[in-house]
Amino acid sequence: MERYYQPEIECASREEIIAIQNKKLKEQVKHVWDNVPYYRKKMEEAGVTPDDVQTIDDLKKLPFLSKSDLRDAYPYGLVGVPLKDCVRIQSTSGTTGKRVVAFYTKEDIDLWEDCCARAIVAAGGTNEDVCQVSYGYGLFTGGPGLNGGSHKVGCLTVPTSSGNTERQIMFIRDLNTTILCCTPSYAAYLGETMKEMGLSPEEIPLKAGIFGAEAWSEEMRHDIEKTLGIKAYDIYGLTELSGPGVAFECCAQSGMHINEDHFLAEIIDPNTGEPLPDGTKGELVFTSLDKKAFPLLRYRTRDVCMLTREKCPCGRTHVKMAKPMGRTDDMLIIRGVNVFPSQIETVLLNHGYPANYQILVDRVNNSDTLEVLVEMTPEMFTDDMGEITRRQKQLVDGLKSMLGIKAKVTLVSPKTITRSEGKAVRVIDKRKI
Amino acid sequence: MSVKQISVFIENKPGTMHELTKVLAENHIDMRALSLAETEGFGIVRILVDDVMETSSVLKDAGYIYQLTPVVVVAVPDEPGGLNKVLTVFTAAGINLNYMYAIPGKTTAYIIFRVEDVKLAEKELRQAGIHIADQEEISAL
């Protein structure tokens, strides 16, 4: 029997959801117009007033916000309430430039934690569970978000934060942790470490994992599920909107339900900005319907994915987003071809290699080169050099057929590619253009 | 009967072989034979050692990827035609050699053969009256 944290809203009819969205959107546009001069100016330039936005169909009239707007308006330019009503900030890692600082009122945090609680319940969490939050705590939203959600569900919350692998494993074993929240690469690393310690999946008390904050493939999910003996669920979010819990996976494990009562999703053509129909791949754009301290309208996430409204066996009615296949800005253009790191990962896992890899892009004699470093594993190693070379060749062929361009594959010693306890550095682009 | 060779994966770049010998030296591992096969990107170091168990655990702790491979080791008198005699047996039995290398000695050389079917190779050699070295003999060298 599927359980829900807020069944009345998670399983509401389409009409009910649209009615909520229409009402909230009108109020939110008015709130932004009245309180965020930065966005009001954009609306005025686009010739739009709050009266022009009556229903969600009018959304397309509103101008976009992008990451560069967040930088321009840094730090207070997009804040929608007096600072006395803000109780917290969270911030991005700033890997792609200046940090984004997002603001929260008490109610914003409350609703954010509800979203995370929905994700934990969808992963099978109850107040009987021990939930270990191994996302970083602090400015990063991962730790605080899942921590809050875990409290709401009533789980015994273990706030280990990231890092200190030995201590993580000690708590998992000593406290019988049943739900693990962290990045998928760290989950894989924990699994690998426990395997090396001689622990079989049956000896690991975990039953579910909620993994997000970086791209991971279906194959990586199977790997993690196998080594840890769990069900691994994806969770999606971004600091700009709140943090993890914007969307989450249910038992169907086939896309993430977007919390549509709080976040209005669109897919657009990243080049023209035109909205695209469901089932079409494009850039994901979100409008925050409830956030008062940091109310973003039509924020371009740069994540490339698609939406589906097909009926979900879990009973939830909220629209599902596919796992982002990459980011418009992670997308590498190599010899004129679009390449996403996730595609390379898929090929590696299909060929029996670990998901630990690094992509080196360079330019030699005015031509792009792509090299993939892959760690050798005991399973893949044999005394037969010809066999290793044959497998290497198969991998090169596999990459060629997936990407459409040739990549060089270099086998490296184990543990030479930097392991991340936060986000993985997968791509090194040395091209000077 | 066969001798266990240890095959170790290393990257083909400056210093990797040295790192391996350093680990072995620090743990007082005595090598009896060594051969290196390499391609552009990686290499396989094949060694015979005095203590296979000890070496395995040292390599594991140092994070190396390795495999134990059975090889046939034959003591060949250091005289013209010594190796030829062994190979005549292999040819007659249709045994294919994957690779081979040698430990030279003053009066006796040891030749290490990697073949698909170690048992068959040993049987044929025994029938031809050729002495096959075991792990004990290699360790005692």
Coordinates of C-alpha atoms in Angstrom, one line a residue:
Chain A
M1 CA 0.0 0.0 0.0
E2 CA 1.6 3.3 -1.2
R3 CA 1.9 5.9 1.5
Y4 CA 1.9 9.6 1.0
Y5 CA 3.0 12.5 3.2
Q6 CA 0.3 14.9 2.0
P7 CA -2.1 12.6 0.0
E8 CA -4.8 15.3 -0.5
I9 CA -2.3 17.4 -2.6
E10 CA 0.0 14.7 -3.9
C11 CA -2.9 12.8 -5.4
A12 CA -5.2 15.7 -6.2
S13 CA -7.0 15.7 -9.6
R14 CA -5.5 17.7 -12.5
E15 CA -8.3 20.2 -12.2
E16 CA -7.6 20.8 -8.5
I17 CA -3.9 21.2 -9.2
I18 CA -4.5 23.7 -12.0
A19 CA -6.9 25.7 -9.8
I20 CA -4.2 25.9 -7.1
Q21 CA -1.6 26.9 -9.6
N22 CA -3.8 29.6 -11.2
K23 CA -4.6 31.1 -7.8
K24 CA -1.0 31.0 -6.5
L25 CA 0.5 32.2 -9.8
K26 CA -1.6 35.3 -9.8
E27 CA -0.7 36.1 -6.2
Q28 CA 3.0 35.4 -6.8
V29 CA 3.2 37.7 -9.8
K30 CA 1.5 40.4 -7.8
H31 CA 3.9 39.8 -4.9
V32 CA 7.0 40.0 -7.2
W33 CA 5.6 43.1 -9.0
D34 CA 5.1 44.9 -5.7
N35 CA 8.3 43.8 -4.0
V36 CA 11.1 42.9 -6.5
P37 CA 12.0 46.0 -8.5
Y38 CA 14.6 44.0 -10.4
Y39 CA 11.9 41.7 -11.9
R40 CA 9.3 44.5 -12.2
K41 CA 11.6 46.3 -14.5
K42 CA 12.0 43.2 -16.7
M43 CA 8.2 42.9 -16.8
E44 CA 7.8 46.5 -17.7
E45 CA 10.4 46.1 -20.5
A46 CA 8.4 43.1 -21.8
G47 CA 5.2 45.2 -21.6
V48 CA 3.6 42.8 -19.1
T49 CA 1.6 43.8 -16.0
P50 CA 0.2 41.5 -13.3
D51 CA -3.3 41.9 -14.9
D52 CA -2.0 40.1 -17.9
V53 CA -1.4 36.9 -15.9
Q54 CA -4.7 35.4 -15.0
T55 CA -4.0 31.7 -15.4
I56 CA -1.0 29.4 -15.9
D57 CA -1.5 29.7 -19.7
D58 CA -0.4 33.3 -19.4
L59 CA 3.0 32.2 -18.0
K60 CA 4.7 32.4 -21.3
K61 CA 4.2 36.2 -21.3
L62 CA 6.5 36.6 -18.4
P63 CA 10.3 37.2 -18.9
F64 CA 12.8 34.6 -18.0
L65 CA 15.3 34.8 -15.1
S66 CA 18.7 33.2 -15.6
K67 CA 21.7 32.5 -13.5
S68 CA 23.3 35.8 -14.8
D69 CA 20.3 37.7 -13.3
L70 CA 21.0 36.1 -10.0
R71 CA 24.6 37.3 -10.2
D72 CA 23.6 40.8 -11.3
A73 CA 21.1 41.1 -8.5
Y74 CA 23.4 39.6 -5.9
P75 CA 23.0 39.6 -3.0
Y76 CA 19.6 41.3 -2.2
G77 CA 18.2 42.3 -5.6
L78 CA 15.7 39.5 -5.9
V79 CA 14.6 39.3 -2.2
G80 CA 10.8 39.7 -2.0
V81 CA 10.3 40.5 1.7
P82 CA 11.9 42.8 4.3
L83 CA 15.1 41.3 5.7
K84 CA 13.5 41.1 9.1
D85 CA 11.2 38.4 7.8
C86 CA 14.1 36.4 6.3
V87 CA 15.4 33.7 8.7
R88 CA 18.1 31.9 6.7
I89 CA 20.2 31.8 3.5
Q90 CA 21.5 28.8 1.7
S91 CA 24.1 29.0 -1.1
T92 CA 25.4 27.1 -4.0
S93 CA 28.9 25.8 -4.3
G94 CA 29.7 28.4 -6.9
T95 CA 31.4 25.9 -9.2
T96 CA 30.2 27.7 -12.3
G97 CA 31.0 31.3 -11.1
K98 CA 29.7 33.5 -8.4
R99 CA 27.8 31.8 -5.6
V100 CA 24.0 32.0 -5.6
V101 CA 22.6 33.1 -2.3
A102 CA 18.9 32.3 -1.7
F103 CA 16.8 33.6 1.1
Y104 CA 14.0 31.9 3.2
T105 CA 11.2 33.1 5.4
K106 CA 10.1 30.7 8.2
E107 CA 7.2 29.6 6.0
D108 CA 9.5 29.0 3.0
I109 CA 11.6 26.6 5.1
D110 CA 8.5 24.9 6.3
L111 CA 7.2 24.3 2.8
W112 CA 10.6 23.2 1.6
E113 CA 10.8 20.6 4.4
D114 CA 7.4 19.4 3.4
C115 CA 8.7 18.7 -0.1
C116 CA 11.6 16.7 1.4
A117 CA 9.2 14.8 3.7
R118 CA 7.2 13.8 0.6
A119 CA 10.3 12.4 -0.9
I120 CA 11.3 10.4 2.2
V121 CA 7.8 8.9 2.5
A122 CA 7.8 8.1 -1.2
A123 CA 11.0 6.2 -0.5
G124 CA 9.2 4.1 2.1
G125 CA 10.2 6.3 5.2
T126 CA 8.1 6.3 8.3
N127 CA 8.7 7.3 11.9
E128 CA 10.1 3.8 12.5
D129 CA 13.1 4.6 10.3
V130 CA 16.6 5.7 11.0
C131 CA 17.5 8.3 8.4
Q132 CA 21.2 9.2 8.0
V133 CA 21.8 12.5 6.2
S134 CA 25.2 12.3 4.6
Y135 CA 24.7 15.4 2.5
G136 CA 26.8 18.3 3.5
Y137 CA 25.3 20.6 6.1
G138 CA 25.9 24.3 6.0
L139 CA 25.5 26.5 3.1
F140 CA 24.7 23.6 0.8
T141 CA 21.0 22.8 0.8
G142 CA 21.3 19.0 0.8
G143 CA 21.9 18.4 4.5
P144 CA 19.5 21.0 5.9
G145 CA 16.7 20.1 3.5
L146 CA 16.7 16.3 4.1
N147 CA 17.3 16.9 7.8
G148 CA 14.1 19.0 8.0
G149 CA 12.2 16.5 5.9
S150 CA 13.4 13.6 8.1
H151 CA 12.2 15.5 11.2
K152 CA 8.8 16.0 9.7
V153 CA 8.4 12.4 8.8
G154 CA 9.5 11.5 12.4
C155 CA 12.5 9.4 11.4
L156 CA 15.3 9.2 13.9
T157 CA 17.6 11.6 12.1
V158 CA 21.4 11.0 12.0
P159 CA 23.0 14.2 10.9
T160 CA 26.5 12.8 9.9
S161 CA 26.9 15.4 7.1
S162 CA 29.4 14.4 4.3
G163 CA 32.8 12.9 4.7
N164 CA 34.5 10.7 7.2
T165 CA 33.6 7.4 5.6
E166 CA 34.6 5.2 8.5
R167 CA 32.3 7.1 10.8
Q168 CA 29.4 7.0 8.3
I169 CA 29.7 3.2 8.1
M170 CA 30.0 2.9 11.9
F171 CA 26.7 4.8 12.3
I172 CA 25.0 2.8 9.6
R173 CA 26.0 -0.5 11.4
D174 CA 25.6 0.6 15.0
L175 CA 22.4 2.5 14.7
N176 CA 20.9 0.2 12.0
T177 CA 20.3 3.1 9.6
T178 CA 17.6 2.2 7.1
I179 CA 17.5 5.3 4.9
L180 CA 20.6 7.0 3.5
C181 CA 20.6 10.5 1.9
C182 CA 23.7 11.6 0.0
T183 CA 25.1 12.2 -3.4
P184 CA 25.0 9.1 -5.7
S185 CA 28.8 9.1 -6.1
Y186 CA 29.2 9.1 -2.4
A187 CA 26.7 6.3 -2.1
A188 CA 28.7 4.3 -4.6
Y189 CA 31.9 5.0 -2.7
L190 CA 30.3 3.9 0.6
G191 CA 29.1 0.7 -1.1
E192 CA 32.5 0.0 -2.5
T193 CA 34.2 0.6 0.9
M194 CA 31.7 -1.7 2.7
K195 CA 32.3 -4.3 0.0
E196 CA 36.0 -4.1 0.6
M197 CA 35.4 -4.5 4.3
G198 CA 33.7 -7.8 3.4
L199 CA 30.1 -6.7 4.2
S200 CA 27.5 -8.4 2.0
P201 CA 24.3 -6.4 1.1
E202 CA 22.4 -8.6 3.7
E203 CA 24.7 -7.4 6.4
I204 CA 24.0 -3.7 5.6
P205 CA 20.8 -2.6 7.4
L206 CA 19.9 0.1 4.8
K207 CA 16.7 -0.4 2.8
A208 CA 16.5 2.8 0.8
G209 CA 18.6 5.7 -0.4
I210 CA 17.6 9.2 -1.5
F211 CA 20.4 10.4 -3.8
G212 CA 20.7 13.6 -5.7
A213 CA 22.6 16.8 -6.3
E214 CA 24.5 15.4 -9.2
A215 CA 23.9 13.5 -12.4
W216 CA 23.7 9.7 -12.3
S217 CA 22.6 7.0 -14.7
E218 CA 20.2 4.1 -14.5
E219 CA 23.2 1.7 -14.5
M220 CA 24.8 3.5 -11.5
R221 CA 21.4 3.1 -9.7
H222 CA 21.6 -0.7 -10.3
D223 CA 25.2 -0.8 -9.1
I224 CA 24.4 1.0 -5.9
E225 CA 21.2 -1.0 -5.3
K226 CA 23.2 -4.2 -5.7
T227 CA 26.1 -3.4 -3.5
L228 CA 24.1 -1.8 -0.7
G229 CA 21.0 -4.0 -1.0
I230 CA 18.6 -1.1 -1.2
K231 CA 16.2 0.7 -3.4
A232 CA 17.8 3.9 -4.7
Y233 CA 15.6 6.9 -5.3
D234 CA 16.5 10.1 -7.2
I235 CA 15.7 13.5 -5.8
Y236 CA 16.0 16.8 -7.6
G237 CA 16.2 20.4 -6.6
L238 CA 18.2 23.5 -6.8
T239 CA 19.1 26.2 -4.3
E240 CA 17.5 28.9 -6.3
L241 CA 14.1 27.3 -5.7
S242 CA 14.6 25.9 -2.2
G243 CA 16.9 22.9 -2.5
P244 CA 16.3 19.2 -2.8
G245 CA 12.7 18.1 -3.0
V246 CA 11.6 20.2 -6.0
A247 CA 10.9 16.7 -7.5
F248 CA 11.4 13.2 -6.2
E249 CA 11.0 9.6 -7.2
C250 CA 8.3 7.2 -6.1
C251 CA 8.2 3.4 -6.1
A252 CA 7.8 3.4 -9.9
Q253 CA 11.4 4.7 -10.2
S254 CA 10.6 6.1 -13.6
G255 CA 11.0 9.9 -13.3
M256 CA 10.5 12.4 -10.5
H257 CA 7.2 13.9 -9.4
I258 CA 7.5 17.6 -9.4
N259 CA 5.8 19.2 -6.4
E260 CA 3.5 21.1 -8.7
D261 CA 1.6 22.9 -5.9
H262 CA 4.9 24.8 -5.1
F263 CA 6.8 24.7 -8.4
L264 CA 5.3 25.3 -11.8
A265 CA 7.4 23.5 -14.5
E266 CA 7.9 24.2 -18.2
I267 CA 10.1 22.9 -20.9
I268 CA 11.4 25.4 -23.4
D269 CA 13.6 25.4 -26.4
P270 CA 16.9 26.7 -25.0
N271 CA 17.7 28.7 -28.1
T272 CA 14.4 30.4 -28.8
G273 CA 12.8 30.4 -25.4
E274 CA 9.6 28.9 -26.9
P275 CA 7.6 26.5 -24.6
L276 CA 7.7 22.9 -25.8
P277 CA 5.0 20.3 -25.4
D278 CA 5.2 17.4 -22.8
G279 CA 7.4 14.6 -24.0
T280 CA 9.8 16.9 -25.8
K281 CA 13.4 17.3 -24.6
G282 CA 14.3 20.9 -23.7
E283 CA 15.4 23.2 -20.9
L284 CA 13.6 22.9 -17.6
V285 CA 12.1 26.2 -16.4
F286 CA 10.6 26.7 -12.9
T287 CA 8.3 29.3 -11.4
S288 CA 8.2 29.3 -7.6
L289 CA 4.6 29.6 -6.6
D290 CA 5.0 29.9 -2.8
K291 CA 8.4 31.2 -1.9
K292 CA 8.1 34.7 -0.6
A293 CA 11.7 35.6 0.4
F294 CA 13.2 34.5 -3.0
P295 CA 10.3 34.4 -5.4
L296 CA 11.7 33.4 -8.8
L297 CA 9.5 33.5 -11.9
R298 CA 10.4 31.5 -15.0
Y299 CA 13.9 30.6 -13.8
R300 CA 15.9 28.8 -16.4
T301 CA 17.6 25.8 -14.7
R302 CA 19.8 24.9 -17.7
D303 CA 18.9 21.2 -17.0
V304 CA 17.9 19.4 -20.1
C305 CA 15.0 16.9 -19.6
M306 CA 11.4 16.3 -20.5
L307 CA 8.0 16.1 -18.7
T308 CA 5.4 13.4 -18.7
R309 CA 1.8 13.4 -17.4
E310 CA 1.2 9.7 -17.9
K311 CA -0.7 8.1 -15.1
C312 CA 1.8 6.9 -12.4
P313 CA 1.2 3.5 -10.7
C314 CA 2.1 5.1 -7.3
G315 CA -1.1 7.1 -7.4
R316 CA 0.5 10.5 -7.3
T317 CA -0.9 12.9 -9.9
H318 CA 1.9 15.4 -10.1
V319 CA 3.8 15.8 -13.4
K320 CA 7.0 13.7 -13.7
M321 CA 10.3 15.0 -15.0
A322 CA 12.8 12.6 -16.5
K323 CA 16.2 12.4 -15.0
P324 CA 18.0 15.4 -16.5
M325 CA 20.2 14.1 -19.3
G326 CA 22.7 16.9 -18.8
R327 CA 22.9 20.6 -18.4
T328 CA 22.8 23.1 -21.2
D329 CA 26.1 24.3 -19.8
D330 CA 27.6 20.9 -18.9
M331 CA 27.0 19.9 -22.4
L332 CA 30.3 19.6 -24.1
I333 CA 30.5 20.4 -27.8
I334 CA 33.3 18.3 -29.1
R335 CA 34.1 18.4 -32.8
G336 CA 30.7 20.0 -33.2
V337 CA 28.9 17.1 -31.5
N338 CA 26.8 17.5 -28.3
V339 CA 28.3 15.2 -25.6
F340 CA 26.9 14.8 -22.1
P341 CA 29.0 13.1 -19.4
S342 CA 26.1 10.9 -18.4
Q343 CA 26.2 9.3 -21.9
I344 CA 29.8 8.3 -21.3
E345 CA 28.9 6.9 -17.9
T346 CA 26.2 4.8 -19.4
V347 CA 28.6 3.2 -21.9
L348 CA 31.2 2.5 -19.2
L349 CA 28.7 0.7 -16.9
N350 CA 27.3 -1.2 -19.9
H351 CA 30.8 -2.5 -20.5
G352 CA 31.4 -3.6 -16.9
Y353 CA 33.7 -0.7 -15.9
P354 CA 33.1 1.3 -12.7
A355 CA 31.2 4.6 -12.8
N356 CA 34.4 6.3 -11.7
Y357 CA 35.8 8.1 -14.7
Q358 CA 37.1 11.4 -15.8
I359 CA 36.7 13.1 -19.2
L360 CA 39.6 15.1 -20.6
V361 CA 38.9 17.4 -23.5
D362 CA 41.7 19.2 -25.2
R363 CA 42.5 20.8 -28.5
V364 CA 45.5 19.5 -30.5
N365 CA 46.3 21.1 -33.8
N366 CA 43.0 22.9 -33.9
S367 CA 41.1 19.6 -33.5
D368 CA 39.2 18.6 -30.3
T369 CA 40.4 15.5 -28.5
L370 CA 38.3 13.4 -26.1
E371 CA 40.0 11.1 -23.6
V372 CA 38.2 9.0 -21.0
L373 CA 40.1 7.9 -18.0
V374 CA 38.7 4.7 -16.5
E375 CA 39.9 2.9 -13.4
M376 CA 41.0 -0.7 -13.8
T377 CA 39.1 -3.1 -11.4
P378 CA 40.0 -6.6 -10.2
E379 CA 37.0 -7.9 -12.2
M380 CA 38.2 -6.3 -15.4
F381 CA 41.9 -7.3 -15.0
T382 CA 43.4 -10.4 -16.5
D383 CA 46.9 -11.6 -17.2
D384 CA 45.9 -11.7 -20.9
M385 CA 47.0 -8.5 -22.4
G386 CA 45.1 -9.2 -25.6
E387 CA 41.9 -9.6 -23.7
I388 CA 42.3 -6.3 -21.9
T389 CA 43.1 -4.6 -25.2
R390 CA 40.0 -6.2 -26.8
R391 CA 37.7 -4.9 -24.0
Q392 CA 39.3 -1.5 -24.4
K393 CA 38.5 -1.6 -28.1
Q394 CA 34.9 -2.6 -27.4
L395 CA 34.6 0.4 -25.1
V396 CA 36.0 2.7 -27.7
D397 CA 33.5 1.3 -30.2
G398 CA 30.7 1.6 -27.6
L399 CA 31.5 5.3 -27.0
K400 CA 31.7 5.9 -30.7
S401 CA 28.3 4.5 -31.3
M402 CA 26.8 6.4 -28.3
L403 CA 28.5 9.8 -29.0
G404 CA 29.1 9.7 -32.7
I405 CA 32.7 10.7 -32.2
K406 CA 35.9 8.8 -31.3
A407 CA 37.2 8.9 -27.8
K408 CA 40.5 7.6 -26.5
V409 CA 40.2 5.3 -23.5
T410 CA 43.0 5.2 -21.0
L411 CA 43.0 2.6 -18.2
V412 CA 44.4 4.0 -14.9
S413 CA 45.2 2.5 -11.6
P414 CA 42.4 2.2 -9.0
K415 CA 41.6 5.2 -6.8
T416 CA 43.7 7.5 -8.9
I417 CA 40.6 9.5 -10.1
T418 CA 39.7 11.8 -7.3
R419 CA 36.7 10.6 -5.2
S420 CA 34.3 13.2 -4.2
E421 CA 32.5 13.3 -0.9
G422 CA 30.5 16.1 -2.5
K423 CA 30.2 16.8 -6.2
A424 CA 32.3 14.8 -8.6
V425 CA 34.7 16.5 -11.0
R426 CA 34.0 14.5 -14.1
V427 CA 35.1 16.8 -16.8
I428 CA 38.4 18.6 -17.4
D429 CA 38.2 20.9 -20.4
K430 CA 41.7 22.1 -21.3
R431 CA 40.7 23.7 -24.5
K432 CA 41.7 27.3 -24.8
I433 CA 39.2 28.9 -27.2
Chain B
M1 CA 52.5 -28.6 -9.4
S2 CA 52.5 -25.3 -11.3
V3 CA 54.1 -22.1 -10.0
K4 CA 51.9 -19.1 -9.2
Q5 CA 53.0 -16.0 -11.1
I6 CA 51.7 -12.6 -9.9
S7 CA 50.5 -10.3 -12.7
V8 CA 50.2 -6.7 -11.7
F9 CA 48.5 -3.8 -13.5
I10 CA 50.5 -0.6 -13.8
E11 CA 50.0 2.5 -15.9
N12 CA 52.5 3.1 -18.6
K13 CA 54.0 6.4 -17.4
P14 CA 57.3 7.4 -15.6
G15 CA 57.7 6.2 -12.1
T16 CA 55.0 3.5 -12.0
M17 CA 57.4 0.5 -12.1
H18 CA 59.6 2.2 -9.5
E19 CA 56.6 2.6 -7.2
L20 CA 56.0 -1.1 -7.5
T21 CA 59.6 -2.1 -6.8
K22 CA 59.6 0.3 -3.9
V23 CA 56.5 -1.4 -2.3
L24 CA 58.2 -4.8 -2.8
A25 CA 61.5 -3.6 -1.4
E26 CA 60.0 -2.0 1.6
N27 CA 58.2 -5.3 2.4
H28 CA 61.3 -7.4 1.8
I29 CA 59.8 -9.3 -1.1
D30 CA 62.4 -11.1 -3.0
M31 CA 61.7 -11.4 -6.8
R32 CA 62.8 -14.6 -8.6
A33 CA 61.9 -13.5 -12.1
L34 CA 60.3 -10.5 -13.7
S35 CA 58.9 -9.7 -17.1
L36 CA 57.1 -6.5 -18.3
A37 CA 54.6 -6.4 -21.1
E38 CA 53.3 -3.0 -22.2
T39 CA 51.0 -1.3 -24.6
E40 CA 50.7 2.5 -25.1
G41 CA 48.6 3.1 -22.0
F42 CA 49.2 0.4 -19.5
G43 CA 51.5 -2.5 -18.6
I44 CA 51.4 -5.9 -16.9
V45 CA 54.3 -6.7 -14.6
R46 CA 54.7 -10.5 -14.2
I47 CA 56.8 -11.7 -11.3
L48 CA 57.7 -14.8 -9.5
V49 CA 58.5 -14.3 -5.8
D50 CA 59.7 -16.1 -2.8
D51 CA 56.4 -15.8 -0.9
V52 CA 53.2 -15.6 -3.0
M53 CA 50.8 -15.2 -0.1
E54 CA 52.8 -12.4 1.5
T55 CA 53.3 -10.6 -1.8
S56 CA 49.6 -10.8 -2.6
S57 CA 48.7 -9.2 0.7
V58 CA 51.4 -6.5 0.3
L59 CA 50.0 -5.6 -3.2
K60 CA 46.4 -5.6 -2.0
D61 CA 47.3 -3.2 0.9
A62 CA 49.1 -1.0 -1.5
G63 CA 46.0 -0.8 -3.7
Y64 CA 47.4 -2.7 -6.7
I65 CA 45.2 -4.7 -9.0
Y66 CA 46.8 -8.1 -9.6
Q67 CA 46.0 -11.7 -10.5
L68 CA 47.6 -15.0 -9.7
T69 CA 48.3 -16.9 -12.9
P70 CA 49.6 -20.5 -13.1
V71 CA 52.7 -20.9 -15.2
V72 CA 54.9 -23.9 -16.1
V73 CA 58.5 -23.4 -15.0
V74 CA 61.1 -25.8 -16.5
A75 CA 64.7 -26.1 -15.4
V76 CA 66.8 -26.2 -18.5
P77 CA 70.5 -27.1 -18.4
D78 CA 72.6 -24.3 -19.7
E79 CA 73.8 -26.0 -22.9
P80 CA 73.0 -25.7 -26.6
G81 CA 69.7 -27.2 -27.4
G82 CA 68.3 -27.1 -23.9
L83 CA 65.2 -24.9 -24.7
N84 CA 64.8 -26.6 -28.1
K85 CA 64.1 -29.9 -26.4
V86 CA 61.2 -28.4 -24.3
L87 CA 59.7 -26.7 -27.3
T88 CA 59.8 -29.9 -29.3
V89 CA 57.5 -31.4 -26.7
F90 CA 55.1 -28.5 -26.9
T91 CA 55.0 -28.5 -30.7
A92 CA 54.4 -32.3 -30.8
A93 CA 51.5 -31.9 -28.4
G94 CA 50.1 -28.8 -30.2
I95 CA 50.5 -26.6 -27.1
N96 CA 50.4 -22.9 -27.9
L97 CA 52.6 -20.5 -26.0
N98 CA 51.0 -17.3 -24.8
Y99 CA 54.4 -15.9 -23.6
M100 CA 57.6 -17.0 -22.0
Y101 CA 60.6 -15.5 -20.2
A102 CA 63.6 -16.8 -18.4
I103 CA 65.7 -16.8 -15.2
P104 CA 69.3 -17.3 -16.4
G105 CA 71.7 -19.2 -14.1
K106 CA 75.3 -20.4 -14.1
T107 CA 74.5 -24.0 -14.9
T108 CA 70.7 -24.1 -15.0
A109 CA 68.3 -21.7 -16.5
Y110 CA 64.6 -21.6 -15.6
I111 CA 62.1 -20.9 -18.3
I112 CA 58.7 -19.7 -17.5
F113 CA 55.9 -20.7 -19.9
R114 CA 52.3 -19.3 -20.0
V115 CA 50.1 -21.8 -21.8
E116 CA 46.3 -22.3 -21.9
D117 CA 46.3 -25.8 -20.5
V118 CA 48.9 -26.0 -17.7
K119 CA 48.0 -29.6 -16.7
L120 CA 48.4 -30.9 -20.3
A121 CA 51.8 -29.1 -20.7
E122 CA 53.0 -30.6 -17.4
K123 CA 51.9 -34.1 -18.3
E124 CA 53.7 -34.0 -21.7
L125 CA 56.9 -32.6 -20.2
R126 CA 56.9 -35.3 -17.5
Q127 CA 56.4 -38.0 -20.1
A128 CA 59.4 -36.6 -22.0
G129 CA 61.4 -36.8 -18.7
I130 CA 61.8 -33.0 -18.4
H131 CA 62.0 -31.7 -14.8
I132 CA 59.3 -29.2 -13.8
A133 CA 60.1 -26.8 -11.0
D134 CA 57.5 -26.3 -8.2
Q135 CA 56.9 -23.3 -6.0
E136 CA 59.2 -24.6 -3.3
E137 CA 62.1 -24.9 -5.7
I138 CA 61.5 -21.3 -7.0
S139 CA 61.2 -19.9 -3.5
A140 CA 64.5 -21.6 -2.6
L141 CA 66.4 -20.1 -5.5

